[in-house]
Amino acid sequence: MAVDYTTRDGIAVITLNNPPVNGLGFSTRLGIVEGLEKAQADASVSAIVIIGAGKAFSGGADITEFNTPKATQEPTLHTVIKVVEGSAKPVVAAIHSVAMGGGLELALGAHYRVASAGAQIALPEVKLGILPGAGGTQRLPRAVGLETALNMIVSGAPVMSEKLAGTGLFDHMAQGDLLDEAVKFAQKVGAQSGPHPKVRDRKIEHPNAEGFIQFARNGVTPLAKNFPAPLKCIDAVEAGVKLGFDKGVAVERECFVALVQTPESRALRHAFFGERAASKIPDVPSSTPVRKIERVGVIGAGTMGGGIAMNFVNAGLPVTLLETKQEALERGLATIRKNYESAVKKGRLTAEKLEERMALITPTLAYEDLKEADLIIEAVFEELGVKEQVFSKLDQVAKKGAILASNTSTLDVNKIAAFTKRPEDVVGMHFFSPANVMKLLEVVRGAKTSKDVLATVMQLAKKIKKTAVVSGVCDGFIGNRMIEQYLRQALFMLEEGALPAQVDRAVEKFGFAMGPFRMSDLAGNDIGWAIRKRRYQEKPDLKYSKIADRLCETGRFGQKTGAGWYDYKAGDRTAHPSKIVDEMIVAYSKEQGVTRRKISDDEIVERLVLALVNEGALILEEGIASKASDIDMVYLTGYGFPLYRGGPMLYADTVGLYNVERAMRKYAAQTNGEAWKPAARVTELAAEGRGFNS
Ligand code: 3H9
């Protein structure tokens, strides 16, 4: 049963019992109404308490029901709240841990609310591309005031219950057992004669409501950009202020119905579930035991190693940081300190915390000092010989059961594991630069990596607030393997007729944080050059435009040399289109016998994104990623793919795989067509009328 019904000292207790978060799916909604009817019919009951079992009062409407018949099957949440509000016997919501979305809306429909401290109170619908659709935009301003409510609704951010204690939201803050106090409170109000207060009957008090709403709209408009929900939230609240509760609810309803169908909402819900799904590995059950990680070792105090160390220190885990030379160690520590100091300057960290964090780092030059570490991550030079030295050494010094991780972005984790006598303890942990900032962590599963090592690393990733995605072993893993095809297309297009600024502009307009050429200039064009040189050896038949090599031969490595695809002024990262480079590109086309043509922005976007999609499909076919949403999470959290499009694989689903395949065949007929052979997975799904995520 999703809802339990009991009575206690003359009070009916309706307990939401729908783990994990008491989502208000159909059976829960039905259970609440049945409980309320039972309580009305029982003459010995004077009042009703609604409480949540487990780790939440309620996390809100069941998001998995959206756009399915169950979402609108009666009793809808609207009906439930109407029954609660219309109850002749007073209803008390008893809130602990989490009251979010529809959960908070349900509580707002009750006549009284009792809460424990430490509960997260939120209307987070906007983060799913929708707005509160069960009266939240109307009742919350009447409970906590217009300004607080609008901030909560537009940001979706949780506020702790104790912070709202002085508002009209809570009638009593429980100091002891929540149920005991809620029952006592219910007995008291049950003894009073009705009618009992309804939030809907309160007024929205504000000295200049219209002015404040306009102020909020002006602030939100530039931030909301590609997300329609935030402005709709304001519209709904405004309707309530100007037209009253019932008309406000009608506007809210209209906005909800429209928003829930939008691609932006679909993308945001996809990302919500994708993030949670990424931590689930098909053959590693959640019951898999995990190893204790109490001390971490990091080898290499360069930019990467330092950033990696900061993640653990931020989570309170002590780190032993190893370098080969004292000078490098000191430089690394100074960089870490500088990063923390900049956080202090911005007010994000206190000076005490800075010192506490620095004190968690033990610098060393001796491998023996790693013998206590439960996890050791190397971030040394990307060369197999260097990795061999490191892992052979680790095999000697690391304690039994320690996890040995490589931060490699390009090398074969199986080969690295084979440098030890314990390949089952070896795993890839591919952090993205800057490692203390970027959310993505690719966890590379070697052929022999044991399941408990994987389970441990996935759990640890949550602790250090990373989105971890498992990748099998292949060149470039998920992210870099796909980006290589994207970059190949970008270069082909330069050769065929586009210029760097046009390509970047088109793809940035599509929503990417940064186009391929600005990105290469930032990362360093020499990095791609080194990869291509390796490719020319390994895959001599694979076609590449040599235009980027030409650029590198002139020493234009990007921002670090003050010149790359763009020109840069000293101390300024602004990319200025370069006449020299543009002329070089045009000359190169001529040399290759290519007649340059006008390439449309649509073609640029289509070729870049579909290149990702086709490689993503191959990655799924080969089992490198276990599900399409994992690939999307990699692109959303590590490569600046626009969140409102949900990642390349969801984008392909939105376009439709039939159309995707047709576009690939069209490009296959053009120059460099070999890149466009549709992956078998694309063809199969297109034929079946399905998508990657269906
Ligand atoms: C809404 O209410 C609309 C109404 O206004 C109008 C209706 C007409 N539904 O995050 P966790 C699952 S919209 C379904 O790892 P935590 C989640 O997928 C809703 N499932 O735990 C995961 O499943 P699994 C507005 C949900 O303790 C499991 O619960 N509400 C829902 O770190 C554990 O989740 C929100 O947007 C849901 N509503 O955090 C709240 N919520 O185990 C969204 C969670 O299979 N939820 N699940 O992977 C959250 O912010 C967090 O989940 C919460 C718990 C803070 C509740």
Coordinates of N, CA, C and O in Angstrom, one line a residue, residues 188-287:
K188 N -5.7 19.5 19.6 CA -6.1 20.9 20.0 C -7.0 21.5 19.0 O -8.1 22.0 19.3
V189 N -6.6 21.4 17.7 CA -7.5 22.1 16.7 C -8.7 21.3 16.4 O -9.8 21.9 16.0
G190 N -8.7 20.0 16.6 CA -9.9 19.2 16.4 C -10.9 19.5 17.5 O -12.1 19.3 17.2
A191 N -10.5 20.1 18.6 CA -11.5 20.4 19.6 C -12.1 21.8 19.4 O -13.1 22.1 20.0
Q192 N -11.5 22.5 18.4 CA -12.1 23.9 18.1 C -13.1 23.7 17.0 O -13.0 22.8 16.2
S193 N -14.0 24.6 17.1 CA -15.1 24.5 16.0 C -14.6 25.2 14.7 O -13.8 26.1 14.8
G194 N -15.1 24.7 13.6 CA -14.7 25.2 12.3 C -15.4 26.5 12.0 O -16.0 27.1 12.8
P195 N -15.2 27.0 10.8 CA -14.4 26.4 9.7 C -12.9 26.6 10.0 O -12.6 27.6 10.7
H196 N -12.1 25.7 9.5 CA -10.7 25.8 9.8 C -10.0 26.6 8.6 O -10.5 26.7 7.5
P197 N -8.9 27.3 9.0 CA -8.3 28.3 8.0 C -7.8 27.6 6.7 O -7.3 26.5 6.7
K198 N -8.0 28.3 5.6 CA -7.5 27.8 4.3 C -6.5 28.9 3.8 O -6.8 30.1 3.8
V199 N -5.4 28.4 3.3 CA -4.3 29.3 2.8 C -4.9 30.1 1.6 O -4.6 31.3 1.5
R200 N -5.8 29.5 0.8 CA -6.3 30.2 -0.3 C -7.1 31.5 0.0 O -7.3 32.4 -0.8
D201 N -7.6 31.5 1.3 CA -8.4 32.7 1.7 C -7.6 33.9 2.2 O -8.1 35.0 2.4
R202 N -6.3 33.6 2.3 CA -5.4 34.7 2.8 C -5.2 35.7 1.7 O -5.3 35.4 0.5
K203 N -4.7 36.9 2.0 CA -4.4 37.9 1.0 C -2.9 37.9 0.8 O -2.1 37.5 1.6
I204 N -2.5 38.3 -0.4 CA -1.0 38.5 -0.7 C -0.7 39.9 -0.4 O -1.2 40.8 -1.0
E205 N 0.0 40.1 0.7 CA 0.3 41.4 1.2 C 1.7 41.8 0.6 O 2.7 41.1 0.7
H206 N 1.7 43.0 0.0 CA 2.9 43.6 -0.5 C 2.7 45.0 -0.8 O 1.7 45.4 -1.5
P207 N 3.6 45.9 -0.4 CA 3.3 47.4 -0.6 C 3.3 47.7 -2.1 O 2.6 48.7 -2.5
N208 N 4.0 47.0 -2.9 CA 4.0 47.3 -4.4 C 4.2 46.0 -5.2 O 5.3 45.8 -5.8
A209 N 3.2 45.2 -5.1 CA 3.3 43.9 -5.7 C 3.6 44.0 -7.2 O 4.5 43.3 -7.7
E210 N 2.9 44.9 -7.9 CA 3.1 45.0 -9.4 C 4.5 45.4 -9.7 O 5.2 44.8 -10.6
G211 N 5.0 46.3 -8.9 CA 6.4 46.8 -9.1 C 7.4 45.7 -8.9 O 8.4 45.5 -9.7
F212 N 7.2 44.9 -7.8 CA 8.1 43.8 -7.5 C 8.1 42.8 -8.6 O 9.1 42.3 -9.0
I213 N 6.9 42.5 -9.1 CA 6.8 41.4 -10.1 C 7.5 41.9 -11.4 O 8.2 41.1 -12.0
Q214 N 7.4 43.2 -11.7 CA 8.1 43.7 -12.9 C 9.6 43.6 -12.7 O 10.4 43.2 -13.6
F215 N 10.0 43.9 -11.5 CA 11.4 43.9 -11.1 C 11.9 42.4 -11.3 O 13.0 42.2 -11.9
A216 N 11.2 41.5 -10.8 CA 11.5 40.1 -10.9 C 11.6 39.7 -12.4 O 12.6 39.0 -12.8
R217 N 10.6 40.1 -13.2 CA 10.6 39.7 -14.6 C 11.9 40.3 -15.3 O 12.5 39.6 -16.1
N218 N 12.2 41.5 -15.0 CA 13.4 42.1 -15.6 C 14.6 41.3 -15.3 O 15.5 41.2 -16.1
G219 N 14.7 40.9 -14.0 CA 15.9 40.1 -13.6 C 16.0 38.7 -14.2 O 17.0 38.2 -14.6
V220 N 14.8 38.1 -14.4 CA 14.8 36.7 -14.8 C 14.9 36.6 -16.3 O 15.6 35.7 -16.8
T221 N 14.4 37.6 -17.1 CA 14.4 37.4 -18.5 C 15.7 37.1 -19.1 O 15.8 36.1 -19.9
P222 N 16.8 37.9 -18.8 CA 18.1 37.5 -19.5 C 18.6 36.2 -19.0 O 19.4 35.5 -19.7
L223 N 18.3 35.8 -17.8 CA 18.9 34.5 -17.3 C 18.1 33.3 -17.8 O 18.7 32.3 -18.0
A224 N 16.8 33.5 -18.1 CA 16.0 32.3 -18.5 C 16.3 31.9 -19.9 O 16.2 30.7 -20.2
K225 N 16.7 32.8 -20.7 CA 17.1 32.5 -22.1 C 16.3 31.4 -22.8 O 15.2 31.6 -23.3
N226 N 16.9 30.2 -22.8 CA 16.2 29.2 -23.6 C 15.3 28.3 -22.7 O 14.8 27.3 -23.2
F227 N 15.0 28.8 -21.5 CA 14.1 28.0 -20.7 C 12.8 28.8 -20.5 O 12.8 29.9 -19.9
P228 N 11.7 28.3 -21.0 CA 10.4 29.1 -20.9 C 9.8 29.1 -19.5 O 9.1 30.0 -19.2
A229 N 10.2 28.1 -18.6 CA 9.4 28.0 -17.4 C 9.6 29.2 -16.4 O 8.5 29.6 -15.8
P230 N 10.8 29.7 -16.2 CA 10.8 30.8 -15.1 C 9.9 32.0 -15.4 O 9.2 32.4 -14.4
L231 N 9.7 32.4 -16.6 CA 8.8 33.5 -16.9 C 7.4 33.1 -16.7 O 6.6 33.9 -16.3
K232 N 7.1 31.9 -17.0 CA 5.7 31.4 -16.8 C 5.4 31.4 -15.3 O 4.2 31.6 -14.9
C233 N 6.4 31.1 -14.5 CA 6.2 31.1 -13.0 C 5.7 32.5 -12.6 O 4.8 32.6 -11.8
I234 N 6.4 33.5 -13.2 CA 6.1 34.9 -12.8 C 4.7 35.2 -13.3 O 3.9 35.8 -12.6
D235 N 4.4 34.8 -14.5 CA 3.0 35.0 -15.1 C 1.9 34.5 -14.1 O 0.9 35.1 -13.9
A236 N 2.2 33.3 -13.6 CA 1.1 32.6 -12.8 C 1.0 33.4 -11.5 O -0.1 33.6 -11.0
V237 N 2.1 33.7 -10.9 CA 2.1 34.4 -9.6 C 1.4 35.8 -9.8 O 0.5 36.2 -9.0
E238 N 1.7 36.4 -10.9 CA 1.1 37.7 -11.2 C -0.4 37.6 -11.4 O -1.1 38.5 -10.9
A239 N -0.8 36.6 -12.0 CA -2.3 36.4 -12.2 C -3.0 36.3 -10.9 O -4.0 36.8 -10.7
G240 N -2.3 35.6 -10.0 CA -2.9 35.4 -8.6 C -3.0 36.8 -7.9 O -4.0 37.1 -7.3
V241 N -2.0 37.6 -8.1 CA -1.9 38.9 -7.4 C -3.0 39.8 -8.0 O -3.8 40.4 -7.3
K242 N -3.1 39.8 -9.3 CA -4.0 40.7 -9.9 C -5.5 40.2 -10.0 O -6.4 41.0 -9.9
L243 N -5.6 38.9 -10.2 CA -7.0 38.4 -10.5 C -7.6 37.6 -9.4 O -8.7 37.1 -9.6
G244 N -6.8 37.3 -8.4 CA -7.3 36.5 -7.3 C -7.0 35.0 -7.5 O -6.5 34.6 -8.5
F245 N -7.4 34.2 -6.4 CA -6.9 32.9 -6.3 C -7.4 32.0 -7.5 O -6.6 31.3 -8.2
D246 N -8.7 32.0 -7.7 CA -9.3 31.0 -8.7 C -8.7 31.3 -10.1 O -8.3 30.4 -10.8
K247 N -8.7 32.6 -10.5 CA -8.2 32.9 -11.9 C -6.7 32.6 -11.9 O -6.2 32.1 -12.9
G248 N -6.0 32.8 -10.8 CA -4.6 32.5 -10.7 C -4.3 31.0 -10.9 O -3.4 30.6 -11.7
V249 N -5.2 30.2 -10.3 CA -5.0 28.7 -10.5 C -5.3 28.3 -11.9 O -4.6 27.5 -12.5
A250 N -6.2 29.0 -12.6 CA -6.5 28.7 -14.0 C -5.3 29.0 -14.9 O -4.9 28.2 -15.8
V251 N -4.7 30.2 -14.6 CA -3.5 30.5 -15.4 C -2.4 29.5 -15.2 O -1.7 29.1 -16.1
E252 N -2.2 29.2 -13.9 CA -1.2 28.2 -13.5 C -1.4 26.9 -14.3 O -0.4 26.3 -14.8
R253 N -2.6 26.5 -14.3 CA -2.9 25.2 -15.0 C -2.6 25.2 -16.4 O -2.0 24.3 -17.0
E254 N -3.0 26.3 -17.0 CA -2.8 26.5 -18.5 C -1.2 26.4 -18.8 O -0.8 25.8 -19.7
C255 N -0.5 27.2 -17.9 CA 1.0 27.2 -18.1 C 1.6 25.8 -17.9 O 2.5 25.3 -18.6
F256 N 1.1 25.1 -16.9 CA 1.6 23.8 -16.6 C 1.4 22.8 -17.7 O 2.3 22.1 -18.2
V257 N 0.2 22.8 -18.3 CA -0.2 21.9 -19.4 C 0.7 22.2 -20.6 O 1.2 21.3 -21.2
A258 N 1.0 23.5 -20.8 CA 1.8 23.8 -22.0 C 3.3 23.4 -21.7 O 3.9 22.8 -22.6
L259 N 3.8 23.7 -20.5 CA 5.2 23.5 -20.3 C 5.6 22.0 -20.3 O 6.7 21.6 -20.7
V260 N 4.7 21.2 -19.7 CA 5.0 19.8 -19.6 C 5.3 19.1 -20.9 O 5.9 18.1 -21.0
Q261 N 4.7 19.7 -22.0 CA 4.9 19.2 -23.3 C 6.2 19.7 -24.0 O 6.5 19.2 -25.1
T262 N 6.8 20.6 -23.4 CA 7.9 21.3 -24.2 C 9.2 20.4 -24.2 O 9.4 19.6 -23.3
P263 N 10.0 20.5 -25.3 CA 11.2 19.8 -25.4 C 12.2 20.2 -24.2 O 12.9 19.3 -23.8
E264 N 12.1 21.4 -23.8 CA 13.0 21.8 -22.7 C 12.7 21.0 -21.4 O 13.6 20.6 -20.7
S265 N 11.4 20.8 -21.1 CA 11.0 20.1 -19.9 C 11.4 18.6 -20.1 O 11.9 18.0 -19.2
R266 N 11.2 18.1 -21.3 CA 11.6 16.7 -21.5 C 13.1 16.6 -21.3 O 13.6 15.6 -20.7
A267 N 13.9 17.6 -21.8 CA 15.3 17.5 -21.6 C 15.7 17.5 -20.1 O 16.6 16.8 -19.7
L268 N 15.1 18.4 -19.4 CA 15.5 18.6 -18.0 C 15.1 17.3 -17.2 O 15.8 16.9 -16.3
R269 N 13.9 16.7 -17.5 CA 13.5 15.5 -16.8 C 14.5 14.4 -17.2 O 14.9 13.5 -16.4
H270 N 14.9 14.4 -18.4 CA 15.8 13.4 -18.9 C 17.2 13.5 -18.1 O 17.7 12.5 -17.7
A271 N 17.6 14.7 -17.9 CA 18.8 14.9 -17.2 C 18.7 14.5 -15.7 O 19.6 13.9 -15.1
F272 N 17.5 14.8 -15.2 CA 17.3 14.4 -13.8 C 17.4 12.9 -13.6 O 18.1 12.4 -12.7
F273 N 16.7 12.2 -14.4 CA 16.7 10.7 -14.3 C 18.1 10.2 -14.8 O 18.6 9.2 -14.3
G274 N 18.6 10.8 -15.8 CA 19.9 10.4 -16.4 C 21.0 10.4 -15.4 O 21.8 9.5 -15.3
E275 N 21.0 11.5 -14.5 CA 22.0 11.6 -13.5 C 21.9 10.4 -12.5 O 22.9 9.8 -12.1
R276 N 20.7 10.1 -12.1 CA 20.5 9.0 -11.2 C 20.8 7.7 -11.8 O 21.3 6.8 -11.2
A277 N 20.4 7.5 -13.1 CA 20.5 6.2 -13.8 C 22.0 6.0 -14.0 O 22.5 4.8 -14.0
A278 N 22.8 7.0 -14.1 CA 24.3 6.8 -14.4 C 24.9 6.1 -13.3 O 25.9 5.3 -13.5
S279 N 24.4 6.2 -12.1 CA 25.1 5.6 -11.0 C 24.7 4.1 -10.8 O 25.2 3.4 -10.0
K280 N 23.8 3.7 -11.7 CA 23.4 2.3 -11.7 C 24.0 1.5 -12.8 O 23.9 1.8 -14.0
I281 N 24.8 0.5 -12.4 CA 25.5 -0.3 -13.4 C 24.8 -1.7 -13.5 O 24.6 -2.3 -12.5
P282 N 24.4 -2.0 -14.7 CA 23.5 -3.2 -14.9 C 23.9 -4.4 -14.1 O 23.1 -5.1 -13.5
D283 N 25.2 -4.8 -14.2 CA 25.6 -6.0 -13.5 C 26.3 -5.8 -12.1 O 26.9 -6.7 -11.6
V284 N 26.1 -4.6 -11.6 CA 26.7 -4.3 -10.3 C 25.5 -3.9 -9.4 O 25.1 -2.7 -9.3
P285 N 24.9 -4.8 -8.7 CA 23.7 -4.5 -7.9 C 24.0 -3.5 -6.8 O 25.1 -3.4 -6.3
S286 N 22.9 -2.8 -6.3 CA 23.2 -1.8 -5.3 C 23.6 -2.5 -4.0 O 24.1 -1.8 -3.1
S287 N 23.4 -3.8 -3.9 CA 23.8 -4.5 -2.6 C 25.4 -4.8 -2.6 O 25.9 -5.3 -1.7

